[in-house]
mmCIF file of C-alpha atoms and ligand atoms in Angstrom:
data_model
loop_
_atom_site.group_PDB
_atom_site.id
_atom_site.type_symbol
_atom_site.label_atom_id
_atom_site.label_comp_id
_atom_site.label_asym_id
_atom_site.label_seq_id
_atom_site.Cartn_x
_atom_site.Cartn_y
_atom_site.Cartn_z
ATOM 1 C CA MET V 1 0.000 0.000 0.000
ATOM 2 C CA THR V 2 1.413 3.389 -0.887
ATOM 3 C CA THR V 3 1.480 6.165 1.612
ATOM 4 C CA VAL V 4 -1.548 8.366 1.177
ATOM 5 C CA SER V 5 -1.954 11.670 2.930
ATOM 6 C CA PHE V 6 -5.551 12.299 3.814
ATOM 7 C CA SER V 7 -6.529 15.880 3.420
ATOM 8 C CA GLY V 8 -7.710 17.595 6.606
ATOM 9 C CA LEU V 9 -6.828 14.653 8.869
ATOM 10 C CA SER V 10 -5.104 15.634 12.100
ATOM 11 C CA LEU V 11 -3.572 13.141 14.490
ATOM 12 C CA ALA V 12 -3.146 13.943 18.172
ATOM 13 C CA PRO V 13 -1.591 11.711 20.827
ATOM 14 C CA VAL V 14 -3.898 10.773 23.686
ATOM 15 C CA GLU V 15 -2.264 11.823 26.943
ATOM 16 C CA PRO V 16 -3.050 9.798 30.100
ATOM 17 C CA SER V 17 -4.015 13.037 31.875
ATOM 18 C CA ASP V 18 -6.557 13.995 29.193
ATOM 19 C CA GLU V 19 -9.762 12.241 30.217
ATOM 20 C CA ASP V 20 -11.774 13.889 27.414
ATOM 21 C CA ALA V 21 -9.453 12.440 24.773
ATOM 22 C CA ILE V 22 -9.523 9.016 26.473
ATOM 23 C CA ARG V 23 -13.305 9.163 26.388
ATOM 24 C CA GLN V 24 -13.217 9.953 22.655
ATOM 25 C CA TRP V 25 -10.992 6.929 22.093
ATOM 26 C CA TYR V 26 -13.374 4.789 24.180
ATOM 27 C CA GLU V 27 -16.385 6.058 22.202
ATOM 28 C CA LEU V 28 -14.592 5.286 18.943
ATOM 29 C CA ARG V 29 -13.877 1.742 20.109
ATOM 30 C CA SER V 30 -17.500 1.368 21.278
ATOM 31 C CA ALA V 31 -18.772 2.414 17.826
ATOM 32 C CA VAL V 32 -16.395 -0.033 16.103
ATOM 33 C CA VAL V 33 -17.361 -2.969 18.344
ATOM 34 C CA SER V 34 -21.059 -2.291 17.987
ATOM 35 C CA ALA V 35 -20.715 -2.180 14.164
ATOM 36 C CA ASP V 36 -18.289 -5.066 13.650
ATOM 37 C CA ALA V 37 -18.848 -7.412 16.595
ATOM 38 C CA PRO V 38 -22.240 -6.621 18.118
ATOM 39 C CA ASP V 39 -22.238 -9.902 20.056
ATOM 40 C CA ASP V 40 -19.000 -8.957 21.836
ATOM 41 C CA PRO V 41 -19.082 -7.134 25.171
ATOM 42 C CA PRO V 42 -19.137 -3.361 24.746
ATOM 43 C CA PRO V 43 -15.783 -1.850 25.731
ATOM 44 C CA CYS V 44 -15.445 -1.181 29.444
ATOM 45 C CA TRP V 45 -14.688 2.403 30.511
ATOM 46 C CA VAL V 46 -12.858 1.282 33.673
ATOM 47 C CA TYR V 47 -10.610 -0.893 31.514
ATOM 48 C CA GLU V 48 -9.894 1.814 28.927
ATOM 49 C CA LEU V 49 -9.206 4.524 31.503
ATOM 50 C CA GLY V 50 -7.071 2.153 33.578
ATOM 51 C CA SER V 51 -5.086 1.174 30.469
ATOM 52 C CA PHE V 52 -4.001 4.798 30.011
ATOM 53 C CA ARG V 53 -3.554 5.636 33.669
ATOM 54 C CA HIS V 54 -1.562 2.506 34.459
ATOM 55 C CA PRO V 55 0.640 1.793 31.431
ATOM 56 C CA PRO V 56 2.497 -1.521 31.269
ATOM 57 C CA ALA V 57 6.001 -1.606 32.685
ATOM 58 C CA SER V 58 7.154 -3.892 29.880
ATOM 59 C CA GLU V 59 6.285 -1.746 26.863
ATOM 60 C CA ILE V 60 5.690 1.774 25.652
ATOM 61 C CA GLN V 61 2.175 2.367 24.401
ATOM 62 C CA ALA V 62 1.136 5.299 22.268
ATOM 63 C CA VAL V 63 -2.388 6.099 21.111
ATOM 64 C CA TRP V 64 -3.503 8.751 18.601
ATOM 65 C CA VAL V 65 -6.963 10.016 17.817
ATOM 66 C CA ALA V 66 -7.600 11.150 14.235
ATOM 67 C CA ARG V 67 -9.953 14.046 13.594
ATOM 68 C CA VAL V 68 -11.366 15.757 10.561
ATOM 69 C CA GLY V 69 -12.810 19.182 11.233
ATOM 70 C CA GLY V 70 -12.873 18.475 14.966
ATOM 71 C CA SER V 71 -14.816 15.160 14.669
ATOM 72 C CA VAL V 72 -13.164 11.888 15.620
ATOM 73 C CA VAL V 73 -12.961 9.654 12.547
ATOM 74 C CA GLY V 74 -10.461 7.046 13.720
ATOM 75 C CA GLY V 75 -7.486 6.274 15.874
ATOM 76 C CA CYS V 76 -4.489 3.998 16.205
ATOM 77 C CA CYS V 77 -2.186 2.450 18.809
ATOM 78 C CA LEU V 78 1.415 1.404 18.768
ATOM 79 C CA ASP V 79 2.853 -0.931 21.413
ATOM 80 C CA LEU V 80 6.616 -1.130 21.669
ATOM 81 C CA PRO V 81 7.921 -4.010 23.798
ATOM 82 C CA MET V 82 10.899 -2.861 25.882
ATOM 83 C CA LEU V 83 12.034 -5.999 27.762
ATOM 84 C CA ASP V 84 12.097 -8.361 24.787
ATOM 85 C CA ASN V 85 11.058 -8.113 21.127
ATOM 86 C CA GLN V 86 12.777 -4.774 20.824
ATOM 87 C CA HIS V 87 12.668 -5.028 17.032
ATOM 88 C CA ASN V 88 8.936 -5.659 16.969
ATOM 89 C CA ALA V 89 5.853 -3.521 17.430
ATOM 90 C CA HIS V 90 2.143 -4.197 17.713
ATOM 91 C CA GLY V 91 -0.295 -1.921 15.915
ATOM 92 C CA GLU V 92 -4.030 -1.375 15.950
ATOM 93 C CA ILE V 93 -6.129 0.798 13.652
ATOM 94 C CA LEU V 94 -9.753 1.783 14.183
ATOM 95 C CA VAL V 95 -11.839 3.766 11.717
ATOM 96 C CA ALA V 96 -15.315 4.966 12.719
ATOM 97 C CA PRO V 97 -17.884 2.959 10.750
ATOM 98 C CA GLU V 98 -19.366 6.000 8.971
ATOM 99 C CA HIS V 99 -15.928 7.174 7.790
ATOM 100 C CA ARG V 100 -14.648 3.984 6.157
ATOM 101 C CA ARG V 101 -13.425 3.460 2.594
ATOM 102 C CA ARG V 102 -12.125 7.011 2.383
ATOM 103 C CA GLY V 103 -8.446 6.246 2.921
ATOM 104 C CA ILE V 104 -8.329 6.984 6.654
ATOM 105 C CA GLY V 105 -7.155 3.449 7.473
ATOM 106 C CA ARG V 106 -4.375 3.813 4.914
ATOM 107 C CA ALA V 107 -3.307 7.163 6.406
ATOM 108 C CA LEU V 108 -3.253 5.711 9.940
ATOM 109 C CA LEU V 109 -1.193 2.752 8.778
ATOM 110 C CA ALA V 110 1.306 5.106 7.129
ATOM 111 C CA HIS V 111 1.575 6.946 10.443
ATOM 112 C CA LEU V 112 2.157 3.734 12.430
ATOM 113 C CA ARG V 113 4.750 2.540 9.930
ATOM 114 C CA ALA V 114 6.659 5.794 10.220
ATOM 115 C CA GLU V 115 6.466 5.837 14.025
ATOM 116 C CA ALA V 116 7.539 2.202 14.337
ATOM 117 C CA ALA V 117 10.483 2.763 11.985
ATOM 118 C CA ARG V 118 11.441 5.890 13.930
ATOM 119 C CA GLN V 119 11.579 3.672 17.041
ATOM 120 C CA ARG V 120 13.909 1.284 15.168
ATOM 121 C CA ARG V 121 11.346 -1.500 14.879
ATOM 122 C CA VAL V 122 11.657 -3.789 11.871
ATOM 123 C CA ARG V 123 8.189 -5.290 11.848
ATOM 124 C CA LEU V 124 4.650 -4.395 12.794
ATOM 125 C CA VAL V 125 2.188 -7.068 13.905
ATOM 126 C CA PHE V 126 -1.580 -6.559 13.691
ATOM 127 C CA TRP V 127 -4.225 -8.739 15.286
ATOM 128 C CA VAL V 128 -7.117 -8.919 12.839
ATOM 129 C CA GLU V 129 -10.481 -10.539 13.545
ATOM 130 C CA GLN V 130 -12.250 -11.979 10.509
ATOM 131 C CA PRO V 131 -15.550 -13.808 9.948
ATOM 132 C CA LEU V 132 -15.645 -17.594 9.829
ATOM 133 C CA ASP V 133 -17.661 -17.527 6.623
ATOM 134 C CA PRO V 134 -15.268 -16.683 3.774
ATOM 135 C CA ALA V 135 -18.205 -15.143 1.890
ATOM 136 C CA ALA V 136 -19.075 -12.675 4.695
ATOM 137 C CA PRO V 137 -17.885 -9.042 4.576
ATOM 138 C CA ASP V 138 -14.313 -8.863 5.853
ATOM 139 C CA PRO V 139 -13.138 -5.236 5.852
ATOM 140 C CA ALA V 140 -10.249 -5.832 8.236
ATOM 141 C CA GLY V 141 -8.949 -8.849 6.319
ATOM 142 C CA GLN V 142 -9.233 -7.022 3.000
ATOM 143 C CA PHE V 143 -7.460 -4.022 4.445
ATOM 144 C CA ALA V 144 -4.659 -6.181 5.837
ATOM 145 C CA ALA V 145 -4.278 -8.025 2.537
ATOM 146 C CA VAL V 146 -3.677 -4.847 0.526
ATOM 147 C CA SER V 147 -1.416 -3.313 3.177
ATOM 148 C CA GLY V 148 1.593 -5.400 2.180
ATOM 149 C CA ALA V 149 1.368 -7.480 5.357
ATOM 150 C CA ARG V 150 1.280 -11.258 5.264
ATOM 151 C CA PRO V 151 -0.803 -13.536 7.448
ATOM 152 C CA ALA V 152 1.652 -15.156 9.851
ATOM 153 C CA LEU V 153 -0.397 -16.908 12.541
ATOM 154 C CA PHE V 154 -3.860 -18.326 11.872
ATOM 155 C CA GLN V 155 -6.094 -18.639 14.887
ATOM 156 C CA THR V 156 -9.724 -19.367 15.639
ATOM 157 C CA LEU V 157 -11.677 -17.672 18.353
ATOM 158 C CA ARG V 158 -14.023 -20.153 20.006
ATOM 159 C CA ARG V 159 -16.965 -19.228 22.177
ATOM 160 C CA LEU V 160 -18.515 -21.191 25.025
ATOM 161 C CA ASP V 161 -22.205 -20.804 25.752
ATOM 162 C CA VAL V 162 -21.797 -21.324 29.489
ATOM 163 C CA GLY V 163 -25.477 -22.128 30.064
ATOM 164 C CA SER V 164 -25.380 -25.019 27.624
ATOM 165 C CA VAL V 165 -22.548 -26.841 29.379
ATOM 166 C CA GLU V 166 -23.872 -30.023 30.927
ATOM 167 C CA PRO V 167 -22.730 -30.517 34.523
ATOM 168 C CA ALA V 168 -22.606 -34.287 33.965
ATOM 169 C CA MET V 169 -20.173 -33.827 31.059
ATOM 170 C CA LEU V 170 -17.910 -31.604 33.176
ATOM 171 C CA ALA V 171 -18.058 -34.088 36.051
ATOM 172 C CA ARG V 172 -17.064 -36.876 33.669
ATOM 173 C CA LEU V 173 -14.148 -34.876 32.256
ATOM 174 C CA ASN V 174 -13.052 -34.004 35.758
ATOM 175 C CA GLU V 175 -13.203 -37.620 36.881
ATOM 176 C CA GLN V 176 -11.208 -38.881 33.880
ATOM 177 C CA ALA V 177 -8.612 -36.149 34.400
ATOM 178 C CA ARG V 178 -8.300 -36.909 38.113
ATOM 179 C CA VAL V 179 -7.534 -40.565 37.408
ATOM 180 C CA LYS V 180 -4.661 -39.552 35.114
ATOM 181 C CA SER V 181 -3.311 -36.750 37.293
ATOM 182 C CA GLN V 182 -2.767 -38.479 40.595
ATOM 183 C CA GLY V 183 -0.016 -36.895 42.639
ATOM 184 C CA TYR V 184 -1.013 -33.365 41.612
ATOM 185 C CA SER V 185 -3.218 -31.020 43.630
ATOM 186 C CA LEU V 186 -5.143 -27.916 42.610
ATOM 187 C CA VAL V 187 -4.793 -24.361 43.912
ATOM 188 C CA GLN V 188 -7.144 -21.509 43.046
ATOM 189 C CA TRP V 189 -7.192 -17.787 43.597
ATOM 190 C CA VAL V 190 -9.124 -14.698 42.589
ATOM 191 C CA GLY V 191 -7.191 -11.503 41.829
ATOM 192 C CA SER V 192 -3.435 -11.091 41.992
ATOM 193 C CA THR V 193 -0.905 -13.930 42.019
ATOM 194 C CA PRO V 194 -0.062 -15.060 45.563
ATOM 195 C CA GLN V 195 3.543 -14.349 46.522
ATOM 196 C CA ARG V 196 4.465 -18.028 46.783
ATOM 197 C CA TRP V 197 3.564 -18.727 43.143
ATOM 198 C CA LEU V 198 5.149 -15.658 41.518
ATOM 199 C CA ASP V 199 8.313 -17.384 40.296
ATOM 200 C CA ASP V 200 6.467 -20.415 38.958
ATOM 201 C CA ILE V 201 3.913 -18.232 37.150
ATOM 202 C CA ALA V 202 6.775 -16.156 35.685
ATOM 203 C CA TYR V 203 8.403 -19.312 34.323
ATOM 204 C CA LEU V 204 5.129 -20.548 32.819
ATOM 205 C CA GLU V 205 4.248 -17.121 31.345
ATOM 206 C CA GLY V 206 7.621 -17.046 29.633
ATOM 207 C CA ARG V 207 6.996 -20.494 28.184
ATOM 208 C CA MET V 208 3.695 -19.319 26.704
ATOM 209 C CA SER V 209 5.702 -17.312 24.195
ATOM 210 C CA THR V 210 7.785 -20.322 23.131
ATOM 211 C CA ASP V 211 5.464 -23.311 23.567
ATOM 212 C CA ALA V 212 2.238 -22.081 21.987
ATOM 213 C CA PRO V 213 2.578 -22.300 18.178
ATOM 214 C CA LEU V 214 3.601 -19.095 16.395
ATOM 215 C CA ASP V 215 3.660 -20.512 12.849
ATOM 216 C CA ASP V 216 5.409 -17.860 10.708
ATOM 217 C CA LEU V 217 5.135 -15.040 13.227
ATOM 218 C CA GLN V 218 8.580 -13.695 14.086
ATOM 219 C CA TRP V 219 8.150 -13.055 17.771
ATOM 220 C CA ASP V 220 11.033 -13.569 20.210
ATOM 221 C CA PRO V 221 10.694 -15.400 23.528
ATOM 222 C CA GLU V 222 9.258 -13.109 26.179
ATOM 223 C CA VAL V 223 11.180 -12.651 29.399
ATOM 224 C CA TYR V 224 9.283 -12.829 32.689
ATOM 225 C CA ASP V 225 10.248 -12.578 36.310
ATOM 226 C CA ALA V 226 8.271 -12.123 39.526
ATOM 227 C CA ALA V 227 8.414 -8.322 39.231
ATOM 228 C CA ARG V 228 6.895 -8.420 35.743
ATOM 229 C CA ILE V 229 4.057 -10.634 37.003
ATOM 230 C CA GLN V 230 3.395 -8.248 39.878
ATOM 231 C CA ALA V 231 3.378 -5.265 37.525
ATOM 232 C CA HIS V 232 0.993 -7.110 35.220
ATOM 233 C CA ASP V 233 -1.311 -7.924 38.138
ATOM 234 C CA ALA V 234 -1.260 -4.309 39.328
ATOM 235 C CA ARG V 235 -2.290 -3.203 35.838
ATOM 236 C CA SER V 236 -5.104 -5.751 35.769
ATOM 237 C CA ARG V 237 -6.406 -4.318 39.052
ATOM 238 C CA ALA V 238 -6.173 -0.781 37.676
ATOM 239 C CA ARG V 239 -8.174 -1.862 34.624
ATOM 240 C CA GLY V 240 -10.888 -3.360 36.820
ATOM 241 C CA LEU V 241 -10.219 -6.890 35.613
ATOM 242 C CA HIS V 242 -11.572 -9.747 37.656
ATOM 243 C CA MET V 243 -9.012 -12.544 37.337
ATOM 244 C CA VAL V 244 -9.811 -16.142 38.269
ATOM 245 C CA THR V 245 -6.920 -18.628 38.271
ATOM 246 C CA THR V 246 -6.518 -22.349 38.806
ATOM 247 C CA GLY V 247 -3.117 -24.004 39.010
ATOM 248 C CA ALA V 248 -1.805 -27.554 39.443
ATOM 249 C CA VAL V 249 0.928 -28.263 41.991
ATOM 250 C CA ASP V 250 3.238 -31.266 41.689
ATOM 251 C CA SER V 251 4.412 -33.580 44.446
ATOM 252 C CA VAL V 252 7.377 -31.362 45.344
ATOM 253 C CA GLY V 253 5.258 -28.240 45.672
ATOM 254 C CA ARG V 254 5.880 -26.486 42.351
ATOM 255 C CA LEU V 255 3.081 -24.877 40.396
ATOM 256 C CA VAL V 256 3.454 -26.629 37.038
ATOM 257 C CA ALA V 257 0.296 -25.583 35.204
ATOM 258 C CA PHE V 258 -2.172 -22.729 35.301
ATOM 259 C CA THR V 259 -5.151 -21.230 33.490
ATOM 260 C CA GLN V 260 -6.936 -17.905 33.867
ATOM 261 C CA ILE V 261 -10.315 -16.389 33.016
ATOM 262 C CA SER V 262 -10.711 -12.629 33.049
ATOM 263 C CA GLY V 263 -13.850 -10.554 33.499
ATOM 264 C CA TYR V 264 -14.535 -6.863 32.966
ATOM 265 C CA ALA V 265 -15.917 -4.483 35.576
ATOM 266 C CA THR V 266 -18.880 -4.081 33.201
ATOM 267 C CA ALA V 267 -20.503 -6.740 30.959
ATOM 268 C CA ARG V 268 -20.223 -9.264 33.747
ATOM 269 C CA TRP V 269 -21.813 -11.872 31.464
ATOM 270 C CA PHE V 270 -18.566 -12.125 29.494
ATOM 271 C CA GLY V 271 -15.314 -13.917 30.306
ATOM 272 C CA GLY V 272 -12.056 -14.026 28.387
ATOM 273 C CA GLN V 273 -9.882 -17.123 28.523
ATOM 274 C CA TRP V 274 -6.279 -16.056 29.068
ATOM 275 C CA ASN V 275 -3.226 -18.280 29.183
ATOM 276 C CA THR V 276 -3.406 -21.996 29.765
ATOM 277 C CA ILE V 277 -0.123 -23.843 30.031
ATOM 278 C CA VAL V 278 1.296 -27.049 31.444
ATOM 279 C CA ALA V 279 5.078 -27.217 31.958
ATOM 280 C CA PRO V 280 6.611 -29.560 29.328
ATOM 281 C CA GLU V 281 7.690 -32.342 31.678
ATOM 282 C CA HIS V 282 4.187 -32.497 33.198
ATOM 283 C CA ARG V 283 2.232 -32.855 29.965
ATOM 284 C CA GLY V 284 0.223 -35.992 29.249
ATOM 285 C CA HIS V 285 -1.481 -36.197 32.682
ATOM 286 C CA ARG V 286 -4.696 -34.414 31.663
ATOM 287 C CA LEU V 287 -3.640 -31.414 33.746
ATOM 288 C CA GLY V 288 -4.849 -29.060 31.008
ATOM 289 C CA THR V 289 -8.361 -30.478 31.231
ATOM 290 C CA LEU V 290 -8.263 -30.696 35.027
ATOM 291 C CA ILE V 291 -7.382 -27.024 35.544
ATOM 292 C CA LYS V 292 -9.718 -25.718 32.841
ATOM 293 C CA VAL V 293 -12.745 -27.568 34.202
ATOM 294 C CA ALA V 294 -11.969 -26.432 37.756
ATOM 295 C CA ASN V 295 -11.418 -22.842 36.643
ATOM 296 C CA LEU V 296 -14.723 -22.738 34.774
ATOM 297 C CA ASP V 297 -16.397 -23.890 37.952
ATOM 298 C CA LEU V 298 -14.672 -21.179 39.997
ATOM 299 C CA ALA V 299 -15.461 -18.465 37.433
ATOM 300 C CA ARG V 300 -19.158 -19.409 37.463
ATOM 301 C CA THR V 301 -19.253 -19.424 41.242
ATOM 302 C CA GLN V 302 -17.595 -16.008 41.324
ATOM 303 C CA ARG V 303 -19.883 -14.553 38.667
ATOM 304 C CA PRO V 304 -23.214 -16.354 38.435
ATOM 305 C CA GLU V 305 -24.178 -14.004 35.568
ATOM 306 C CA LEU V 306 -21.368 -15.433 33.353
ATOM 307 C CA ARG V 307 -22.932 -16.506 30.013
ATOM 308 C CA VAL V 308 -20.106 -16.503 27.495
ATOM 309 C CA ILE V 309 -16.377 -17.256 27.498
ATOM 310 C CA ASP V 310 -14.138 -16.614 24.490
ATOM 311 C CA THR V 311 -10.864 -18.369 23.840
ATOM 312 C CA CYS V 312 -8.439 -18.093 20.948
ATOM 313 C CA ASN V 313 -6.012 -20.761 19.739
ATOM 314 C CA ALA V 314 -3.605 -21.182 16.879
ATOM 315 C CA ASP V 315 -5.112 -23.534 14.319
ATOM 316 C CA SER V 316 -1.887 -25.531 14.630
ATOM 317 C CA ASN V 317 -2.514 -26.267 18.321
ATOM 318 C CA PRO V 318 -4.607 -29.465 18.268
ATOM 319 C CA TYR V 319 -4.060 -30.242 21.971
ATOM 320 C CA MET V 320 -5.560 -27.026 23.292
ATOM 321 C CA ILE V 321 -8.295 -27.028 20.670
ATOM 322 C CA GLY V 322 -9.175 -30.617 21.606
ATOM 323 C CA ILE V 323 -9.693 -29.686 25.270
ATOM 324 C CA ASN V 324 -11.750 -26.627 24.338
ATOM 325 C CA GLU V 325 -13.959 -28.521 21.901
ATOM 326 C CA VAL V 326 -14.663 -31.242 24.447
ATOM 327 C CA MET V 327 -15.713 -28.578 26.949
ATOM 328 C CA GLY V 328 -18.145 -27.117 24.414
ATOM 329 C CA PHE V 329 -16.239 -24.154 22.910
ATOM 330 C CA ARG V 330 -17.257 -23.688 19.263
ATOM 331 C CA PRO V 331 -15.650 -21.669 16.434
ATOM 332 C CA HIS V 332 -16.971 -18.121 16.375
ATOM 333 C CA ARG V 333 -14.523 -16.022 14.365
ATOM 334 C CA ARG V 334 -11.090 -16.214 12.785
ATOM 335 C CA ALA V 335 -8.235 -14.173 14.231
ATOM 336 C CA THR V 336 -5.019 -13.712 12.312
ATOM 337 C CA ASP V 337 -1.752 -12.071 13.231
ATOM 338 C CA TRP V 338 -0.598 -10.184 10.153
ATOM 339 C CA GLN V 339 3.064 -9.264 9.982
ATOM 340 C CA LEU V 340 4.300 -6.250 8.080
ATOM 341 C CA ASP V 341 8.044 -6.007 7.498
ATOM 342 C CA LEU V 342 9.110 -2.385 7.592
HETATM 343 C C1 COA B 1 -9.953 -2.192 8.638
HETATM 344 C C2 COA B 1 -10.266 -0.675 8.751
HETATM 345 C C3 COA B 1 -9.219 -0.062 9.674
HETATM 346 C C4 COA B 1 -10.154 -0.055 7.342
HETATM 347 O O1 COA B 1 -10.322 1.359 7.453
HETATM 348 P P1 COA B 1 -10.717 2.264 6.176
HETATM 349 O O2 COA B 1 -10.500 3.664 6.526
HETATM 350 O O3 COA B 1 -12.068 1.864 5.703
HETATM 351 O O4 COA B 1 -9.627 1.774 5.112
HETATM 352 P P2 COA B 1 -9.217 2.525 3.742
HETATM 353 O O5 COA B 1 -10.352 3.353 3.270
HETATM 354 O O6 COA B 1 -7.923 3.218 3.959
HETATM 355 O O7 COA B 1 -9.022 1.264 2.777
HETATM 356 C C5 COA B 1 -7.760 0.878 2.230
HETATM 357 C C6 COA B 1 -7.980 -0.351 1.375
HETATM 358 O O8 COA B 1 -8.341 -1.480 2.190
HETATM 359 C C7 COA B 1 -9.286 -2.318 1.464
HETATM 360 N N1 COA B 1 -10.570 -2.329 2.194
HETATM 361 C C8 COA B 1 -10.883 -1.634 3.297
HETATM 362 N N2 COA B 1 -12.148 -1.916 3.663
HETATM 363 C C9 COA B 1 -12.640 -2.779 2.779
HETATM 364 C C10 COA B 1 -13.906 -3.432 2.619
HETATM 365 N N3 COA B 1 -14.925 -3.199 3.457
HETATM 366 N N4 COA B 1 -14.061 -4.292 1.586
HETATM 367 C C11 COA B 1 -13.055 -4.508 0.715
HETATM 368 N N5 COA B 1 -11.836 -3.895 0.776
HETATM 369 C C12 COA B 1 -11.643 -3.055 1.821
HETATM 370 C C13 COA B 1 -9.452 -1.678 0.098
HETATM 371 O O9 COA B 1 -8.469 -2.241 -0.762
HETATM 372 C C14 COA B 1 -9.123 -0.225 0.391
HETATM 373 O O10 COA B 1 -8.693 0.502 -0.727
HETATM 374 P P3 COA B 1 -9.793 1.100 -1.759
HETATM 375 O O11 COA B 1 -10.855 1.769 -0.943
HETATM 376 O O12 COA B 1 -8.990 2.060 -2.580
HETATM 377 O O13 COA B 1 -10.345 -0.063 -2.520
HETATM 378 C C15 COA B 1 -11.717 -0.459 9.280
HETATM 379 O O14 COA B 1 -12.636 -1.261 8.548
HETATM 380 C C16 COA B 1 -11.884 -0.743 10.737
HETATM 381 O O15 COA B 1 -11.700 0.141 11.570
HETATM 382 N N6 COA B 1 -12.255 -2.004 11.124
HETATM 383 C C17 COA B 1 -12.416 -2.382 12.524
HETATM 384 C C18 COA B 1 -11.075 -2.423 13.285
HETATM 385 C C19 COA B 1 -10.110 -3.410 12.679
HETATM 386 O O16 COA B 1 -10.460 -4.541 12.391
HETATM 387 N N7 COA B 1 -8.860 -2.969 12.458
HETATM 388 C C20 COA B 1 -7.860 -3.757 11.814
HETATM 389 C C21 COA B 1 -7.001 -4.439 12.807
HETATM 390 S S1 COA B 1 -5.762 -3.441 13.483
#
């Protein structure tokens, strides 16, 4: 895609102290979600405000709002990892539904490319959600395809209709998993990681970036320690996230597997599946199933209004997909990481 300057478009960074600009960004995102993914939870104000007020310790995040004649027509974000992946950047572009197909997306991409290059990044990665039906309208996929990016990691977002899960099926899964996982015990918590598990969670978080398939995505191993986990937890609190975690502990007292479900301060009917990982030498004992079934139970107890949980897996990850399908998660949307070499 060639660089196009869009006449009359002004781009202004959103400062964490500027609540009016943060609200404009939030309203833009709300309009985009309601147009493109009306069955998703509406964006949560506590989450958006907290994201600006409590930036991550591990990366620099910049957000711009684009205006034409004073009206917000779009916006974009650039995330620059600082502890690892210092050649990479993550981008996001939003164009207000009534202002699409006028070149604003192109102009925002040109801006992100220039900013990322200025920060000495060699590639930009975009997370793009696309419909399952190849015949359905796919503005984001079409946009990505003409941008010069290439699809690097193919994923499918699966959705669980929590009300349709049969307790007898979960009990059966739990029983089968318990038989194969003797010698392990479960621990659960709500909120931040307890001090005693910080190092083990840091190890497992780091492995998420090497053990989950990346296909052609050029993403370096991420580096975690206890301090990074604590900073991450503090940010989750600031964003109003309700985190529910289940872990498995081995016979010598190490946490060797964990899984998490997040919930927003608003839209309490919705849960997001975060990481699930079993340490390599503990795989094959049904720990993945054991912790996921137990965590679903805890999440439902914590939030009886929970109706939907979304999870996203690489299409090349049959083990995780197998567990999710057995639990009742069903394909809902495609999600692709597109990589643009700068
Ligand atoms: C994807 C998105 C950013 C595109 O914004 P936009 O301002 O409409 O994009 P542009 O007008 O600059 O389009 C550039 C090119 O992308 C392609 N494109 C964009 N939307 C398209 C659509 N609905 N159908 C087919 N092609 C499309 C076209 O090739 C277009 O060039 P053309 O208009 O000269 O044919 C916008 O649809 C959006 O905000 N979607 C929701 C958020 C999102 O998914 N962002 C992408 C992930 S970061």
